[in-house]
Each structure stands twice: as structure tokens, then as C-alpha cells.
Amino acid sequence: MIDRRILAHFDYILFIFLIPLIGFSLFLMNELDSVLFAKQVKYIVLSCVLMFFVFFVPFRQIHGFIVIIYSVCIVLLILVHFIGTQKLGAQRWVDIPFTSFSIQPSEIMKIALMLFLASYITVNPPPKNGYGTREFCVISSFILLPFVIILKEPDLGTAMVILLTGFGTLFFIGVNKKIWITLGLVVVILAPVAYVIDPLKDYQKKRIVDFISDKSPYQVNQSLIAIGSSGLFGNSKEKATQSQLKFLPYANTDFIFAYFVERFGLVGAFGLLAFFFALVVHILSLGFAYAQDYFLRVVAGYIAILLFLYVGINVCMTIGLAPVVGIPLPLMSYGGTSFFTFMTLFTILESVLAFRFVFEYNTTSKSGPLAQLVRALGS
């Protein structure tokens, strides 16, 4: 028998948002490529199985295990530089021995970092005026470590997402405003130094140069043609020539937004963006509704910021307002890695919500591996 309190705390609204997005993804995928459609269905089924097991993990009680998960992800990120598999000019994957599968540690890191921040902040909540300099530096190190390693792969897009999501979550939780002002001044001062040092790869420079010049990449030009030809209500499948005749590259992955607009027009584009915005606001509202539950606040804030960044970057990339960095549209672009990542994040959020009744809040554990780590770092 399922405890009624689980059903009472379960967030059904979240599923009302997720189901239409997955449905539209499958609809568009089926129109573009029936083979990829079948594969995406398999990813969805596997995700549902994974969600069932993830939902019942007592995340609030496994602080020590979360430290281990974070540490293992850091080790995997380091291993990428030595035994990683190179694809499309970047070394981001690690092959699983004796299988044909590979994993992308940077994607797992997004989940691990969220859980680690949630555990640390729960054990060491911010004071009334927000975190001070020492705690801010300690928590920042947890974010900067994977950022630097991922940046070296090189994977600038994922590294920036990790950085912005981590510090965005800190902003949501509470840091003394003097620290943000100081940090902003430091960034402004060091920006010219970064330009002189020139840490970017050649292809990354080319993306930026193409972005600020009139020379848009081929895929962006085709994307703009697809969007511009859609009209107010879009075209039928037969008239969506940019995608159906393969003029638009990556129509089922990074540029699926362009195909969506080609099919459903300006009205559909604004409707989809409004839908994503409402989803972000809903998830953020959960963090505000349970302000004293820091584990839930971190999870909700982290997912909302990550979702906002993915949608914003993908759409801006599609319409030529941002460099092409390979960020998919959440739950809609084809691919298992991104889909698994977001479904796992949403399942963790549902688990933390559904099992709120089991735990006492506003208490700091005085034992356990994470609490010992907090005291060691603070001493």
C-alpha cells in the first residue's frame, strides 16, 4: 500500500507540463525519422524504469553517499582526459568496458553537483544575511572544480552551464550582496586579461567571430529560413521543406525548435516558450513555498535555472542570437543523455517533495560524513 502522505505531497502539476513536451517531441521525431522515433521511445521507456527506482531513493538521508557520487564524478571527468573517446573534436566520453556503450561524465556531474550542493547547504544553512566570504569560497570550489575540468575537455557550453547553474543556485539560496558586487568587479577587471591569455580553442573562436559578424553558420541560416517561412500558424508537413528536404541540419536535435516553428508558426513558438516559462516559474515556486526546507530549495532552484539556461541558449542559438554550442532543447531534442539527465532531475524533485513528511526541518545533523566535511572545511 502506498502511504497517502506520499500521494498528498506528490506534484501532479509537474507531470502536466512534462507529458505534452514529450508528446510533441515524439510527434516531430516521427515526422523526421521513424528510426530515431523508435530509439527515442526506447529512451523514454528506459527513463520510466529508472524513474521508478530513483523516486524511492531517500536523498535526504544519504549525505555520505552523495559525497561519494560527487567524488566519483570528479574522477570520471579527470579520466576523460586520459582514456576518453573523442567525437566531433571533443573528448567527452568514457567507454564502458566489455560493452558498446559510453557515458558522458559531464552530464552525470549536473546531477551530482545538485545533490552535493543540496546536502551541504542543508547541513550548513545560510545565516540571515546570506553566506559570508568563507562559506561562499568553500561552496564556490565545489562548482569551480568540475567547471575547470569540463572546460579542458573542451566543452565550453556544458562548462558554462555548470558554472551559471551553480552560482545561480547560490544566488537563489542567499549570499551576502557585498560578495556579488565584489565578484562582479573582479569579472570586469579580469575580462581583458582573459582576452590576452586567449584560452579558447580555434573552433570556439570561430563560433564567436561568426556570431558577432554577418557570417552566420550554415545551420543557423537554414534555421532562420525555416522559421521565417512558417508564417503565423506554420506549414503542413509536406510544405515544411527546410526540414523534410534535409536543408536544415540537426533538425531532430539541436535545431528541433526551428522545425517546431516551421510546423506550428509564430503562435506555436510563443506558445512553446510560454509553456517552458510557466514550467520554470512553477518549479521555482516550490522553492519559495518551502523556504525553510533547504534541500528542496536547492533542488528546485537548481533545476529551474538549468532548464531556463538550456531553453534560452537553445532558442537563441537557433535564431542566431547566440553561438552554436550544442545545447539541446530539454525533453524535445532527440538523444538519450540529455533526456535521462532531465528526467532524473525531475524525479529527484518529485521524490524530495513526496517524502517531505518523513523528515524534520531546520535541523543540522551533527554526525555523518558530510557534517564532518563541513566542520573540517569551516575550521
PDB file of N, CA, C and O in Angstrom, residues 54-107:
ATOM      1  N   VAL A  54      14.661   5.646  -8.879  1.00  0.00           N
ATOM      2  CA  VAL A  54      15.199   6.893  -8.346  1.00  0.00           C
ATOM      3  C   VAL A  54      14.220   7.536  -7.371  1.00  0.00           C
ATOM      4  O   VAL A  54      14.627   8.109  -6.355  1.00  0.00           O
ATOM      5  N   PHE A  55      12.935   7.418  -7.656  1.00  0.00           N
ATOM      6  CA  PHE A  55      11.915   8.065  -6.822  1.00  0.00           C
ATOM      7  C   PHE A  55      11.980   7.607  -5.367  1.00  0.00           C
ATOM      8  O   PHE A  55      11.729   8.386  -4.447  1.00  0.00           O
ATOM      9  N   PHE A  56      12.330   6.349  -5.142  1.00  0.00           N
ATOM     10  CA  PHE A  56      12.311   5.799  -3.788  1.00  0.00           C
ATOM     11  C   PHE A  56      13.668   5.874  -3.081  1.00  0.00           C
ATOM     12  O   PHE A  56      13.838   5.306  -2.004  1.00  0.00           O
ATOM     13  N   VAL A  57      14.616   6.575  -3.683  1.00  0.00           N
ATOM     14  CA  VAL A  57      15.909   6.771  -3.006  1.00  0.00           C
ATOM     15  C   VAL A  57      15.742   7.855  -1.940  1.00  0.00           C
ATOM     16  O   VAL A  57      15.266   8.955  -2.240  1.00  0.00           O
ATOM     17  N   PRO A  58      16.129   7.593  -0.681  1.00  0.00           N
ATOM     18  CA  PRO A  58      15.990   8.604   0.390  1.00  0.00           C
ATOM     19  C   PRO A  58      17.119   9.637   0.324  1.00  0.00           C
ATOM     20  O   PRO A  58      18.068   9.594   1.107  1.00  0.00           O
ATOM     21  N   PHE A  59      17.009  10.584  -0.582  1.00  0.00           N
ATOM     22  CA  PHE A  59      18.104  11.504  -0.854  1.00  0.00           C
ATOM     23  C   PHE A  59      18.515  12.321   0.369  1.00  0.00           C
ATOM     24  O   PHE A  59      19.683  12.660   0.535  1.00  0.00           O
ATOM     25  N   ARG A  60      17.567  12.637   1.234  1.00  0.00           N
ATOM     26  CA  ARG A  60      17.887  13.449   2.405  1.00  0.00           C
ATOM     27  C   ARG A  60      18.710  12.673   3.438  1.00  0.00           C
ATOM     28  O   ARG A  60      19.312  13.284   4.323  1.00  0.00           O
ATOM     29  N   GLN A  61      18.724  11.358   3.332  1.00  0.00           N
ATOM     30  CA  GLN A  61      19.390  10.538   4.341  1.00  0.00           C
ATOM     31  C   GLN A  61      20.717   9.956   3.865  1.00  0.00           C
ATOM     32  O   GLN A  61      21.348   9.210   4.612  1.00  0.00           O
ATOM     33  N   ILE A  62      21.132  10.266   2.667  1.00  0.00           N
ATOM     34  CA  ILE A  62      22.344   9.628   2.133  1.00  0.00           C
ATOM     35  C   ILE A  62      23.430  10.663   1.860  1.00  0.00           C
ATOM     36  O   ILE A  62      24.085  10.651   0.823  1.00  0.00           O
ATOM     37  N   HIS A  63      23.615  11.568   2.825  1.00  0.00           N
ATOM     38  CA  HIS A  63      24.616  12.626   2.654  1.00  0.00           C
ATOM     39  C   HIS A  63      25.993  12.050   2.323  1.00  0.00           C
ATOM     40  O   HIS A  63      26.695  12.542   1.435  1.00  0.00           O
ATOM     41  N   GLY A  64      26.394  11.022   3.046  1.00  0.00           N
ATOM     42  CA  GLY A  64      27.704  10.424   2.810  1.00  0.00           C
ATOM     43  C   GLY A  64      27.827   9.828   1.425  1.00  0.00           C
ATOM     44  O   GLY A  64      28.857   9.969   0.758  1.00  0.00           O
ATOM     45  N   PHE A  65      26.761   9.168   0.965  1.00  0.00           N
ATOM     46  CA  PHE A  65      26.775   8.567  -0.359  1.00  0.00           C
ATOM     47  C   PHE A  65      26.820   9.637  -1.449  1.00  0.00           C
ATOM     48  O   PHE A  65      27.434   9.447  -2.500  1.00  0.00           O
ATOM     49  N   ILE A  66      26.174  10.777  -1.197  1.00  0.00           N
ATOM     50  CA  ILE A  66      26.201  11.873  -2.166  1.00  0.00           C
ATOM     51  C   ILE A  66      27.624  12.415  -2.312  1.00  0.00           C
ATOM     52  O   ILE A  66      28.058  12.759  -3.424  1.00  0.00           O
ATOM     53  N   VAL A  67      28.359  12.487  -1.218  1.00  0.00           N
ATOM     54  CA  VAL A  67      29.764  12.900  -1.286  1.00  0.00           C
ATOM     55  C   VAL A  67      30.547  11.933  -2.178  1.00  0.00           C
ATOM     56  O   VAL A  67      31.380  12.350  -2.991  1.00  0.00           O
ATOM     57  N   ILE A  68      30.262  10.648  -2.033  1.00  0.00           N
ATOM     58  CA  ILE A  68      30.948   9.630  -2.849  1.00  0.00           C
ATOM     59  C   ILE A  68      30.591   9.804  -4.326  1.00  0.00           C
ATOM     60  O   ILE A  68      31.459   9.732  -5.205  1.00  0.00           O
ATOM     61  N   ILE A  69      29.301  10.047  -4.616  1.00  0.00           N
ATOM     62  CA  ILE A  69      28.856  10.233  -6.006  1.00  0.00           C
ATOM     63  C   ILE A  69      29.579  11.425  -6.637  1.00  0.00           C
ATOM     64  O   ILE A  69      30.085  11.344  -7.765  1.00  0.00           O
ATOM     65  N   TYR A  70      29.635  12.528  -5.905  1.00  0.00           N
ATOM     66  CA  TYR A  70      30.321  13.722  -6.404  1.00  0.00           C
ATOM     67  C   TYR A  70      31.798  13.427  -6.666  1.00  0.00           C
ATOM     68  O   TYR A  70      32.346  13.804  -7.713  1.00  0.00           O
ATOM     69  N   SER A  71      32.438  12.725  -5.745  1.00  0.00           N
ATOM     70  CA  SER A  71      33.865  12.405  -5.887  1.00  0.00           C
ATOM     71  C   SER A  71      34.115  11.487  -7.082  1.00  0.00           C
ATOM     72  O   SER A  71      35.074  11.679  -7.840  1.00  0.00           O
ATOM     73  N   VAL A  72      33.242  10.495  -7.258  1.00  0.00           N
ATOM     74  CA  VAL A  72      33.382   9.577  -8.395  1.00  0.00           C
ATOM     75  C   VAL A  72      33.220  10.337  -9.711  1.00  0.00           C
ATOM     76  O   VAL A  72      33.956  10.082 -10.679  1.00  0.00           O
ATOM     77  N   CYS A  73      32.286  11.267  -9.765  1.00  0.00           N
ATOM     78  CA  CYS A  73      32.088  12.059 -10.988  1.00  0.00           C
ATOM     79  C   CYS A  73      33.317  12.908 -11.302  1.00  0.00           C
ATOM     80  O   CYS A  73      33.692  13.048 -12.474  1.00  0.00           O
ATOM     81  N   ILE A  74      33.942  13.449 -10.266  1.00  0.00           N
ATOM     82  CA  ILE A  74      35.172  14.217 -10.480  1.00  0.00           C
ATOM     83  C   ILE A  74      36.258  13.318 -11.051  1.00  0.00           C
ATOM     84  O   ILE A  74      36.978  13.683 -12.000  1.00  0.00           O
ATOM     85  N   VAL A  75      36.383  12.106 -10.511  1.00  0.00           N
ATOM     86  CA  VAL A  75      37.375  11.141 -11.014  1.00  0.00           C
ATOM     87  C   VAL A  75      37.085  10.797 -12.476  1.00  0.00           C
ATOM     88  O   VAL A  75      38.001  10.737 -13.314  1.00  0.00           O
ATOM     89  N   LEU A  76      35.810  10.578 -12.811  1.00  0.00           N
ATOM     90  CA  LEU A  76      35.442  10.251 -14.193  1.00  0.00           C
ATOM     91  C   LEU A  76      35.767  11.405 -15.139  1.00  0.00           C
ATOM     92  O   LEU A  76      36.232  11.187 -16.264  1.00  0.00           O
ATOM     93  N   LEU A  77      35.527  12.632 -14.677  1.00  0.00           N
ATOM     94  CA  LEU A  77      35.856  13.795 -15.506  1.00  0.00           C
ATOM     95  C   LEU A  77      37.357  13.867 -15.771  1.00  0.00           C
ATOM     96  O   LEU A  77      37.790  14.219 -16.873  1.00  0.00           O
ATOM     97  N   ILE A  78      38.139  13.523 -14.771  1.00  0.00           N
ATOM     98  CA  ILE A  78      39.598  13.515 -14.950  1.00  0.00           C
ATOM     99  C   ILE A  78      40.014  12.392 -15.895  1.00  0.00           C
ATOM    100  O   ILE A  78      40.885  12.568 -16.759  1.00  0.00           O
ATOM    101  N   LEU A  79      39.362  11.225 -15.763  1.00  0.00           N
ATOM    102  CA  LEU A  79      39.696  10.091 -16.624  1.00  0.00           C
ATOM    103  C   LEU A  79      39.412  10.375 -18.096  1.00  0.00           C
ATOM    104  O   LEU A  79      40.052   9.797 -18.983  1.00  0.00           O
ATOM    105  N   VAL A  80      38.432  11.250 -18.341  1.00  0.00           N
ATOM    106  CA  VAL A  80      38.105  11.605 -19.725  1.00  0.00           C
ATOM    107  C   VAL A  80      39.345  12.115 -20.459  1.00  0.00           C
ATOM    108  O   VAL A  80      39.545  11.837 -21.648  1.00  0.00           O
ATOM    109  N   HIS A  81      40.208  12.832 -19.750  1.00  0.00           N
ATOM    110  CA  HIS A  81      41.398  13.410 -20.376  1.00  0.00           C
ATOM    111  C   HIS A  81      42.436  12.346 -20.730  1.00  0.00           C
ATOM    112  O   HIS A  81      43.307  12.582 -21.560  1.00  0.00           O
ATOM    113  N   PHE A  82      42.344  11.171 -20.104  1.00  0.00           N
ATOM    114  CA  PHE A  82      43.350  10.130 -20.318  1.00  0.00           C
ATOM    115  C   PHE A  82      42.823   8.971 -21.167  1.00  0.00           C
ATOM    116  O   PHE A  82      43.536   8.455 -22.037  1.00  0.00           O
ATOM    117  N   ILE A  83      41.590   8.548 -20.922  1.00  0.00           N
ATOM    118  CA  ILE A  83      41.046   7.388 -21.637  1.00  0.00           C
ATOM    119  C   ILE A  83      39.740   7.718 -22.343  1.00  0.00           C
ATOM    120  O   ILE A  83      39.006   6.813 -22.744  1.00  0.00           O
ATOM    121  N   GLY A  84      39.455   9.008 -22.471  1.00  0.00           N
ATOM    122  CA  GLY A  84      38.193   9.416 -23.073  1.00  0.00           C
ATOM    123  C   GLY A  84      38.144   9.156 -24.566  1.00  0.00           C
ATOM    124  O   GLY A  84      39.168   9.062 -25.247  1.00  0.00           O
ATOM    125  N   THR A  85      36.909   9.037 -25.083  1.00  0.00           N
ATOM    126  CA  THR A  85      36.684   8.832 -26.508  1.00  0.00           C
ATOM    127  C   THR A  85      36.412  10.178 -27.159  1.00  0.00           C
ATOM    128  O   THR A  85      35.599  10.957 -26.670  1.00  0.00           O
ATOM    129  N   GLN A  86      37.075  10.443 -28.270  1.00  0.00           N
ATOM    130  CA  GLN A  86      36.931  11.718 -28.945  1.00  0.00           C
ATOM    131  C   GLN A  86      35.880  11.635 -30.038  1.00  0.00           C
ATOM    132  O   GLN A  86      35.892  10.730 -30.866  1.00  0.00           O
ATOM    133  N   LYS A  87      34.959  12.606 -30.019  1.00  0.00           N
ATOM    134  CA  LYS A  87      33.929  12.715 -31.037  1.00  0.00           C
ATOM    135  C   LYS A  87      33.755  14.187 -31.386  1.00  0.00           C
ATOM    136  O   LYS A  87      33.686  15.036 -30.497  1.00  0.00           O
ATOM    137  N   LEU A  88      33.693  14.461 -32.681  1.00  0.00           N
ATOM    138  CA  LEU A  88      33.464  15.830 -33.166  1.00  0.00           C
ATOM    139  C   LEU A  88      34.477  16.809 -32.587  1.00  0.00           C
ATOM    140  O   LEU A  88      34.154  17.954 -32.255  1.00  0.00           O
ATOM    141  N   GLY A  89      35.718  16.361 -32.431  1.00  0.00           N
ATOM    142  CA  GLY A  89      36.781  17.255 -31.987  1.00  0.00           C
ATOM    143  C   GLY A  89      36.849  17.474 -30.499  1.00  0.00           C
ATOM    144  O   GLY A  89      37.664  18.258 -30.017  1.00  0.00           O
ATOM    145  N   ALA A  90      35.992  16.802 -29.716  1.00  0.00           N
ATOM    146  CA  ALA A  90      35.993  16.970 -28.268  1.00  0.00           C
ATOM    147  C   ALA A  90      36.074  15.607 -27.591  1.00  0.00           C
ATOM    148  O   ALA A  90      35.482  14.633 -28.051  1.00  0.00           O
ATOM    149  N   GLN A  91      36.800  15.566 -26.497  1.00  0.00           N
ATOM    150  CA  GLN A  91      36.983  14.320 -25.754  1.00  0.00           C
ATOM    151  C   GLN A  91      36.109  14.381 -24.510  1.00  0.00           C
ATOM    152  O   GLN A  91      36.507  14.905 -23.482  1.00  0.00           O
ATOM    153  N   ARG A  92      34.903  13.822 -24.597  1.00  0.00           N
ATOM    154  CA  ARG A  92      33.910  13.993 -23.537  1.00  0.00           C
ATOM    155  C   ARG A  92      33.331  12.675 -23.029  1.00  0.00           C
ATOM    156  O   ARG A  92      32.593  12.673 -22.057  1.00  0.00           O
ATOM    157  N   TRP A  93      33.646  11.568 -23.671  1.00  0.00           N
ATOM    158  CA  TRP A  93      33.001  10.309 -23.347  1.00  0.00           C
ATOM    159  C   TRP A  93      34.011   9.290 -22.810  1.00  0.00           C
ATOM    160  O   TRP A  93      35.190   9.308 -23.161  1.00  0.00           O
ATOM    161  N   VAL A  94      33.504   8.373 -21.978  1.00  0.00           N
ATOM    162  CA  VAL A  94      34.308   7.267 -21.471  1.00  0.00           C
ATOM    163  C   VAL A  94      33.590   5.973 -21.836  1.00  0.00           C
ATOM    164  O   VAL A  94      32.390   5.809 -21.525  1.00  0.00           O
ATOM    165  N   ASP A  95      34.267   5.073 -22.516  1.00  0.00           N
ATOM    166  CA  ASP A  95      33.671   3.799 -22.909  1.00  0.00           C
ATOM    167  C   ASP A  95      33.517   2.886 -21.702  1.00  0.00           C
ATOM    168  O   ASP A  95      34.400   2.813 -20.833  1.00  0.00           O
ATOM    169  N   ILE A  96      32.380   2.195 -21.644  1.00  0.00           N
ATOM    170  CA  ILE A  96      32.145   1.216 -20.590  1.00  0.00           C
ATOM    171  C   ILE A  96      32.773  -0.111 -21.022  1.00  0.00           C
ATOM    172  O   ILE A  96      32.445  -0.616 -22.098  1.00  0.00           O
ATOM    173  N   PRO A  97      33.684  -0.666 -20.234  1.00  0.00           N
ATOM    174  CA  PRO A  97      34.386  -1.891 -20.635  1.00  0.00           C
ATOM    175  C   PRO A  97      33.429  -3.038 -20.954  1.00  0.00           C
ATOM    176  O   PRO A  97      32.387  -3.201 -20.299  1.00  0.00           O
ATOM    177  N   PHE A  98      33.762  -3.805 -21.990  1.00  0.00           N
ATOM    178  CA  PHE A  98      33.042  -5.018 -22.405  1.00  0.00           C
ATOM    179  C   PHE A  98      31.636  -4.728 -22.924  1.00  0.00           C
ATOM    180  O   PHE A  98      30.805  -5.626 -23.018  1.00  0.00           O
ATOM    181  N   THR A  99      31.341  -3.463 -23.241  1.00  0.00           N
ATOM    182  CA  THR A  99      30.049  -3.107 -23.829  1.00  0.00           C
ATOM    183  C   THR A  99      30.286  -2.144 -24.989  1.00  0.00           C
ATOM    184  O   THR A  99      31.392  -1.660 -25.198  1.00  0.00           O
ATOM    185  N   SER A 100      29.221  -1.880 -25.735  1.00  0.00           N
ATOM    186  CA  SER A 100      29.301  -0.916 -26.844  1.00  0.00           C
ATOM    187  C   SER A 100      28.833   0.469 -26.416  1.00  0.00           C
ATOM    188  O   SER A 100      28.667   1.353 -27.258  1.00  0.00           O
ATOM    189  N   PHE A 101      28.614   0.640 -25.112  1.00  0.00           N
ATOM    190  CA  PHE A 101      28.072   1.900 -24.618  1.00  0.00           C
ATOM    191  C   PHE A 101      29.188   2.791 -24.078  1.00  0.00           C
ATOM    192  O   PHE A 101      30.269   2.316 -23.716  1.00  0.00           O
ATOM    193  N   SER A 102      28.904   4.084 -24.035  1.00  0.00           N
ATOM    194  CA  SER A 102      29.809   5.054 -23.428  1.00  0.00           C
ATOM    195  C   SER A 102      28.982   6.026 -22.594  1.00  0.00           C
ATOM    196  O   SER A 102      27.780   6.192 -22.823  1.00  0.00           O
ATOM    197  N   ILE A 103      29.633   6.655 -21.632  1.00  0.00           N
ATOM    198  CA  ILE A 103      28.940   7.619 -20.773  1.00  0.00           C
ATOM    199  C   ILE A 103      29.621   8.974 -20.903  1.00  0.00           C
ATOM    200  O   ILE A 103      30.806   9.068 -21.234  1.00  0.00           O
ATOM    201  N   GLN A 104      28.858  10.020 -20.657  1.00  0.00           N
ATOM    202  CA  GLN A 104      29.384  11.375 -20.679  1.00  0.00           C
ATOM    203  C   GLN A 104      29.365  11.897 -19.245  1.00  0.00           C
ATOM    204  O   GLN A 104      28.334  12.355 -18.746  1.00  0.00           O
ATOM    205  N   PRO A 105      30.498  11.840 -18.546  1.00  0.00           N
ATOM    206  CA  PRO A 105      30.542  12.215 -17.127  1.00  0.00           C
ATOM    207  C   PRO A 105      30.049  13.623 -16.839  1.00  0.00           C
ATOM    208  O   PRO A 105      29.524  13.888 -15.755  1.00  0.00           O
ATOM    209  N   SER A 106      30.202  14.536 -17.796  1.00  0.00           N
ATOM    210  CA  SER A 106      29.755  15.909 -17.555  1.00  0.00           C
ATOM    211  C   SER A 106      28.246  15.984 -17.353  1.00  0.00           C
ATOM    212  O   SER A 106      27.757  16.857 -16.623  1.00  0.00           O
ATOM    213  N   GLU A 107      27.485  15.080 -17.994  1.00  0.00           N
ATOM    214  CA  GLU A 107      26.040  15.062 -17.798  1.00  0.00           C
ATOM    215  C   GLU A 107      25.689  14.536 -16.400  1.00  0.00           C
ATOM    216  O   GLU A 107      24.819  15.072 -15.721  1.00  0.00           O
TER     217      GLU A 107
END
